[in-house]
Coordinates of C-alpha atoms and ligand atoms in Angstrom, one line a residue:
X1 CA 13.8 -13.8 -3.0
X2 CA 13.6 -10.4 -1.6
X3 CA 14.7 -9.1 1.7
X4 CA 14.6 -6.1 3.8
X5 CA 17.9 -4.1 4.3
X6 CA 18.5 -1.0 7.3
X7 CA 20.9 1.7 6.3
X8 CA 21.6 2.5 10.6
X9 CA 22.5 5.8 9.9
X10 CA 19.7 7.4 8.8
X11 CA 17.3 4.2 9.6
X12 CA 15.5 4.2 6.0
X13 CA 14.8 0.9 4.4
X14 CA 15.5 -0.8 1.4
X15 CA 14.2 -3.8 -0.2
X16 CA 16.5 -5.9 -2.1
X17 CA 14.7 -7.0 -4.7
X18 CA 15.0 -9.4 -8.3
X19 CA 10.6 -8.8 -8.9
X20 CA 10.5 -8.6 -12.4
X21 CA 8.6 -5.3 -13.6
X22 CA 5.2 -6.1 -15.2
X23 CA 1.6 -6.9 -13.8
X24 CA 1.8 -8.2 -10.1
X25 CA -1.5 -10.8 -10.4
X26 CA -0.2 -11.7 -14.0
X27 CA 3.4 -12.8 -12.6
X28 CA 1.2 -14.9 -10.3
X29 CA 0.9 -18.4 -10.4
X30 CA -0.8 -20.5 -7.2
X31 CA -4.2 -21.2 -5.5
X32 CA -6.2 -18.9 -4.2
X33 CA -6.5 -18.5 -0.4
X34 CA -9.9 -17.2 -0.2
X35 CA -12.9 -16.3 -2.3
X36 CA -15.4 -14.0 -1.9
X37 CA -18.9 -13.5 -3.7
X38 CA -18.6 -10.3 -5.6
X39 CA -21.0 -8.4 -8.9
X40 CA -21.9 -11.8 -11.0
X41 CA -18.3 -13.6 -10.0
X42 CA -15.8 -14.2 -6.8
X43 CA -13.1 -12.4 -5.6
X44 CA -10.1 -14.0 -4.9
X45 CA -7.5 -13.7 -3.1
X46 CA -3.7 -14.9 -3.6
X47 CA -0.8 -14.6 -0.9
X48 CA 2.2 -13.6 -2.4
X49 CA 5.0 -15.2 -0.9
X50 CA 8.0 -14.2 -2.8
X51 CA 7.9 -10.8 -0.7
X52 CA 9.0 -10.7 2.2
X53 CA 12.2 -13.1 3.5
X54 CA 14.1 -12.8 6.7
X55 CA 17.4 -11.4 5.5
X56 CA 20.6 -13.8 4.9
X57 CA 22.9 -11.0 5.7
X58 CA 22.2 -10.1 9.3
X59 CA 23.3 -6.7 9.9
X60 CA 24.4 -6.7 13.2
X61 CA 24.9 -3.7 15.6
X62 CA 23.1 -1.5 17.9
X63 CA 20.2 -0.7 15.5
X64 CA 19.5 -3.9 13.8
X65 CA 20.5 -6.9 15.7
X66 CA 18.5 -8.9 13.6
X67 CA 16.5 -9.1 10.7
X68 CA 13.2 -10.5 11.5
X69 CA 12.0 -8.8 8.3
X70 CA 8.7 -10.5 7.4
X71 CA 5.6 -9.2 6.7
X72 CA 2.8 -10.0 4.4
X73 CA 1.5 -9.8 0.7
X74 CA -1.5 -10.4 -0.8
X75 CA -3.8 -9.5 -3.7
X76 CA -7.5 -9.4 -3.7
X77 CA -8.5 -9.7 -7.1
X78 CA -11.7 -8.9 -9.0
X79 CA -11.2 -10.4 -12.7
X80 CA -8.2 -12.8 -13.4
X81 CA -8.1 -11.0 -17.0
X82 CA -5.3 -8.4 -17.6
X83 CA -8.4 -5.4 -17.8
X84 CA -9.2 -2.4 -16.0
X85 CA -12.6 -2.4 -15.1
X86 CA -12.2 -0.1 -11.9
X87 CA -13.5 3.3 -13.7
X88 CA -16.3 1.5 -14.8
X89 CA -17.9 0.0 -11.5
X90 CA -20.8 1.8 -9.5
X91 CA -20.3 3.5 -6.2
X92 CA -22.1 0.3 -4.9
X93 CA -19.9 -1.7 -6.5
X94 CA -16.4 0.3 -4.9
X95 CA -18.4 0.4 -1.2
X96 CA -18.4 -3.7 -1.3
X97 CA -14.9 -3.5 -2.8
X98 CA -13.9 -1.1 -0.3
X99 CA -15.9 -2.8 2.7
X100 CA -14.1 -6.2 1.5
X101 CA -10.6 -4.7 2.1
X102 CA -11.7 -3.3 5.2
X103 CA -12.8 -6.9 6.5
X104 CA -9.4 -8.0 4.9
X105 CA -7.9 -6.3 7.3
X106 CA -9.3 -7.1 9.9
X107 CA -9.1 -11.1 9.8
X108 CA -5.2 -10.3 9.6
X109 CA -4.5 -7.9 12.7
X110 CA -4.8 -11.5 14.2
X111 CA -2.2 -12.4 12.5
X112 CA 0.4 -9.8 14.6
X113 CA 2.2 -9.1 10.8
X114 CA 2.5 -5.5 11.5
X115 CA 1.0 -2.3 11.3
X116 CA 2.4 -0.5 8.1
X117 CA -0.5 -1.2 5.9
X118 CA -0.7 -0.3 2.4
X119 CA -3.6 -1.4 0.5
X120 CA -2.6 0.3 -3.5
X121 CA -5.1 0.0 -6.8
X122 CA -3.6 1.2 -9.6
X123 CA -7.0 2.2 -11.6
X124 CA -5.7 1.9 -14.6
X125 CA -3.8 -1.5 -14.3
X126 CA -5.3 -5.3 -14.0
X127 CA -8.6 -5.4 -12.0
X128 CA -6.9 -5.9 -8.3
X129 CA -5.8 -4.6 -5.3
X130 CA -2.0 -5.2 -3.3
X131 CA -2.6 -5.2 -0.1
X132 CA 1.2 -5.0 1.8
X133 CA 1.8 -5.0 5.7
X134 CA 5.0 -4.7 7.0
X135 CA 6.4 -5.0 10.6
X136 CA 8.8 -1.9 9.5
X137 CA 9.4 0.7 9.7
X138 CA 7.0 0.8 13.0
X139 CA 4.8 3.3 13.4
X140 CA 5.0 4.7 16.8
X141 CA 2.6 8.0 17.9
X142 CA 0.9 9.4 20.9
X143 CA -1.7 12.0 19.3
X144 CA -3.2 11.3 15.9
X145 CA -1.5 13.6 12.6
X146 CA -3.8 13.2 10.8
X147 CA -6.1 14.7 13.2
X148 CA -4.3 17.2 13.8
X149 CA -3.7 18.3 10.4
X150 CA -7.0 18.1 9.6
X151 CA -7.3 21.6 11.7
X152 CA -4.6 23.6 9.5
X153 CA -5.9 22.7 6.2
X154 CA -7.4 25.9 5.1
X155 CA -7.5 26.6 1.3
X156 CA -5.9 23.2 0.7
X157 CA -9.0 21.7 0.5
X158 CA -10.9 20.4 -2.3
X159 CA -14.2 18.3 -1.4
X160 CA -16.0 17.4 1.9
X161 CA -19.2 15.8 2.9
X162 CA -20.3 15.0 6.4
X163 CA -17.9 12.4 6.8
X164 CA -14.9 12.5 4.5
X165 CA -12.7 15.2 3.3
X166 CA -10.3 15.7 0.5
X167 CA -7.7 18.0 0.7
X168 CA -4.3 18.7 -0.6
X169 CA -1.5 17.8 2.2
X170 CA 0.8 20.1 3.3
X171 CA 3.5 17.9 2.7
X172 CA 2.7 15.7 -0.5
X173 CA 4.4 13.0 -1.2
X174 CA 5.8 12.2 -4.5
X175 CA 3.3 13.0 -7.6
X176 CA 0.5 13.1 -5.0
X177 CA -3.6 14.7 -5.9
X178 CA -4.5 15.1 -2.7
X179 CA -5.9 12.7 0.2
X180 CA -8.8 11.5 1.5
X181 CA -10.0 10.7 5.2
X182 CA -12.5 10.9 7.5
X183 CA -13.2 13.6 9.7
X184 CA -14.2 11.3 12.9
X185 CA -10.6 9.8 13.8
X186 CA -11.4 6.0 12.6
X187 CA -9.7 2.9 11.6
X188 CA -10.2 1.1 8.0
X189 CA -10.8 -1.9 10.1
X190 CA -13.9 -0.3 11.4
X191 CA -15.1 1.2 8.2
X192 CA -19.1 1.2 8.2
X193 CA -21.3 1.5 4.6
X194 CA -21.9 5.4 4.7
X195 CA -18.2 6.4 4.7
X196 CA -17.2 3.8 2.1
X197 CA -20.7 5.1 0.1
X198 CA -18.6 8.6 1.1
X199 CA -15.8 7.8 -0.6
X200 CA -16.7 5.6 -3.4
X201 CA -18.5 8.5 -4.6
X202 CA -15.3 10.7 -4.5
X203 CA -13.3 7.8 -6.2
X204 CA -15.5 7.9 -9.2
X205 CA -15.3 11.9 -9.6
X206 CA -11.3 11.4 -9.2
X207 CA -11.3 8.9 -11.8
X208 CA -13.9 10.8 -14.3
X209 CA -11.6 13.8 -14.3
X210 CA -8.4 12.0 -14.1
X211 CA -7.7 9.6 -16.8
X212 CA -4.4 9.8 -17.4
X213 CA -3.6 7.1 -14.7
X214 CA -4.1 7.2 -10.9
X215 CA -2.8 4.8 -7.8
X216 CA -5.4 4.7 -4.9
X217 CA -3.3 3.9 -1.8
X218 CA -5.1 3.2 1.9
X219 CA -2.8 3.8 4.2
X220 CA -3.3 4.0 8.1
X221 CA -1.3 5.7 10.7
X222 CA 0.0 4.5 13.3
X223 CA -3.1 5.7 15.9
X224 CA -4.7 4.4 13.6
X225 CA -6.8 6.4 11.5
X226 CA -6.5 5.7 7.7
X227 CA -6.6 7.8 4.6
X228 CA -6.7 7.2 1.0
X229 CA -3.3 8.7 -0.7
X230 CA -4.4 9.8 -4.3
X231 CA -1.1 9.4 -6.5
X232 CA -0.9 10.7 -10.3
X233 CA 0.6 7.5 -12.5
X234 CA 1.2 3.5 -10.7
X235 CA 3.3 3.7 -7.3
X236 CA 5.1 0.9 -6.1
X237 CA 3.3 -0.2 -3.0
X238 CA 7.0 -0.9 -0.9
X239 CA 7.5 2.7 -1.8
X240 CA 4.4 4.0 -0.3
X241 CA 5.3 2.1 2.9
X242 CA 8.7 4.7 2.8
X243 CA 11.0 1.7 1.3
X244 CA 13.2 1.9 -1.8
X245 CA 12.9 -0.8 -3.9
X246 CA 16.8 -1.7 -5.0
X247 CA 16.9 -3.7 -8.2
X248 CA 20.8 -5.3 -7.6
X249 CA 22.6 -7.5 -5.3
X250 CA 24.8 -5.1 -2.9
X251 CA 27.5 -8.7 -2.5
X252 CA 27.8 -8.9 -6.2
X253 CA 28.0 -5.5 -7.0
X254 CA 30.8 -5.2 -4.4
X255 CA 32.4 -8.4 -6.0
X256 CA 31.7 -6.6 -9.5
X257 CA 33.7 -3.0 -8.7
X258 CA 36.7 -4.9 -6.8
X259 CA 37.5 -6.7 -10.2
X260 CA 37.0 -3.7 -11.8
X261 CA 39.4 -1.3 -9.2
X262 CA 41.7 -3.9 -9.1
X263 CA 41.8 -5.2 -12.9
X264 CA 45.5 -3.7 -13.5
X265 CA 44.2 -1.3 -16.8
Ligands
ZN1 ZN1 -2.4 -8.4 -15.2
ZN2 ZN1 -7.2 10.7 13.9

C-alpha cells in the first residue's frame, strides 16, 4: 500500500511507500492486460496496482482538501526473463518499442489518469519499460519550455538531425547526460516512424559509449511536447515525476520517538 502525501508549505510530494527494492516486473505476479506481437515473441503488459492508493490520512486544509491521489502503473515488458537485452536490439527493433509506448499512451489519455507521464527503461535492468502517470503534481503552462529552451542552447548541444536534438540542459537534473527532443513542438502520443527511427538511432550511440548503466526516461510537459531524460545509473520513476519516495510510516515513526522522548532515561 502506498499513498501520496503533500507537504502544504512548499507543495512537493512524497510517496509513502513499503515497495521492496529489487526488479519491478520480477516482484510481479498477475495476468497480463494486454499483449502485443513484438521480434519472434509478445509484449505484454501488466498493471501494477500496488501504486497508487487514495490516502487514509486526509490532510485537510486550504491546499489539500483531499487526497484523490491515484494514478496509474504499468509495465510493458519485452522478455519475462531477468536479462537486459535493450543494448542489443536494432534501431528497428527500439522504433517498434518506442512506437508501442507511444500507442500506449495514447489508449490511456482516455482514461483522464493524469498528465505527469513518465515512461523510464533502465537499459541495463530486466528487459521492460515502467510507464507511471500521475494526476500530481499538475502540470499547468501557457507557452511550451521546452520550446523555448530549445533557442538558448548554444554550446550545450551534443547531436542533431533534422528532427531531434540532444543537448545538455541548462538545468540538469540529478546525474543527468543530456536530453533528447524534437525540434517541431510534438506530443509522444503523436510520435510518427522517422522521429522514433531519429531517436532509436541516438539510443544505440548512447548506449555503445555508455555502459556503465543508463535510465532512459520519456517525459512530456505539460503543453505537451516530450523529451527523453538521459540519466547516468537506474532512477526511480516516482522521482522523475519530482516525488520523493519515503521508505517509513510517518504515524509509527511519531509513535516510535514519543516512547523514546518520553521513556524516563
Ligand atoms: Zn527482473
Ligand atoms: Zn514545444
Amino acid at each position: 500500500m502506498e499513498e501520496f502525501r503533500m507537504d502544504p508549505v512548499d507543495l512537493t510530494f512524497d510517496l509513502i511507500s513499503s515497495e521492496k527494492t529489487g526488479c519491478r516486473e520480477c516482484l510481479t505476479a498477475g495476468d497480463a492486460i494486454k499483449s502485443i506481437e513484438f521480434k519472434k515473441g509478445y509484449i505484454k503488459i501488466y498493471e501494477m496496482k500496488d501504486r497508487v492508493q487514495p490516502s487514509i490520512y486526509q490532510l485537510e486544509g486550504k491546499f489539500f482538501k483531499h487526497s484523490n491521489a491515484h494514478g496509474y502503473e504499468e509495465l510493458i515488458v519485452e522478455d519475462e526473463s531477468h536479462s537486459a537485452n535493450f543494448a542489443s536490439y536494432s534501431a528497428d527493433d527500439i522504433e517498434k518499442l518506442l512506437l508501442i509506448v507511444s500507442e500506449r499512451l495514447n489508449e490511456l489519455k482516455g482514461y483522464n489518469i493524469g498528465r505527469n507521464i513518465s515512461v523510464s527503461r533502465y537499459v541495463n535492468g530486466h528487459d521492460y519499460w515502467d510507464l507511471v502517470i500521475l494526476p500530481i503534481p499538475k502540470h499547468s503552462a501557457e507557452r511550451c519550455h521546452i520550446c523555448e529552451s530549445l533557442s538558448y542552447v548554444g554550446n550545450r548541444e551534443v547531436y542533431k538531425t533534422e528532427n531531434i536534438i540532444g543537448y545538455v540542459p541548462f538545468s540538469p537534473k540529478k546525474n543527468e547526460l543530456l536530453r533528447i527532443t524534437t525540434i517541431k513542438h510534438s506530443a509522444i502520443e503523436n510520435l510518427d516512424n522517422v522521429i522514433a527511427f531519429d531517436i532509436a538511432n541516438l539510443l544505440i550511440k548512447i548506449m555503445n559509449k555508455f555502459t556503465k548503466g543508463i535510465t532512459f526516461d520519456i517525459k512530456q510537459s505539460g503543453t505537451e511536447h516530450f523529451e527523453i531524460e538521459v540519466i547516468a545509473g537506474e532512477r526511480d520513476p516516482i522521482e522523475a515525476l519530482g516525488v520523493t519516495r519515503i521508505n517509513y510510516s510517518p504515524e509509527k515513526t511519531a509513535k516510535k520517538i514519543s516512547e523514546k522522548l518520553t521513556d524516563g532515561k
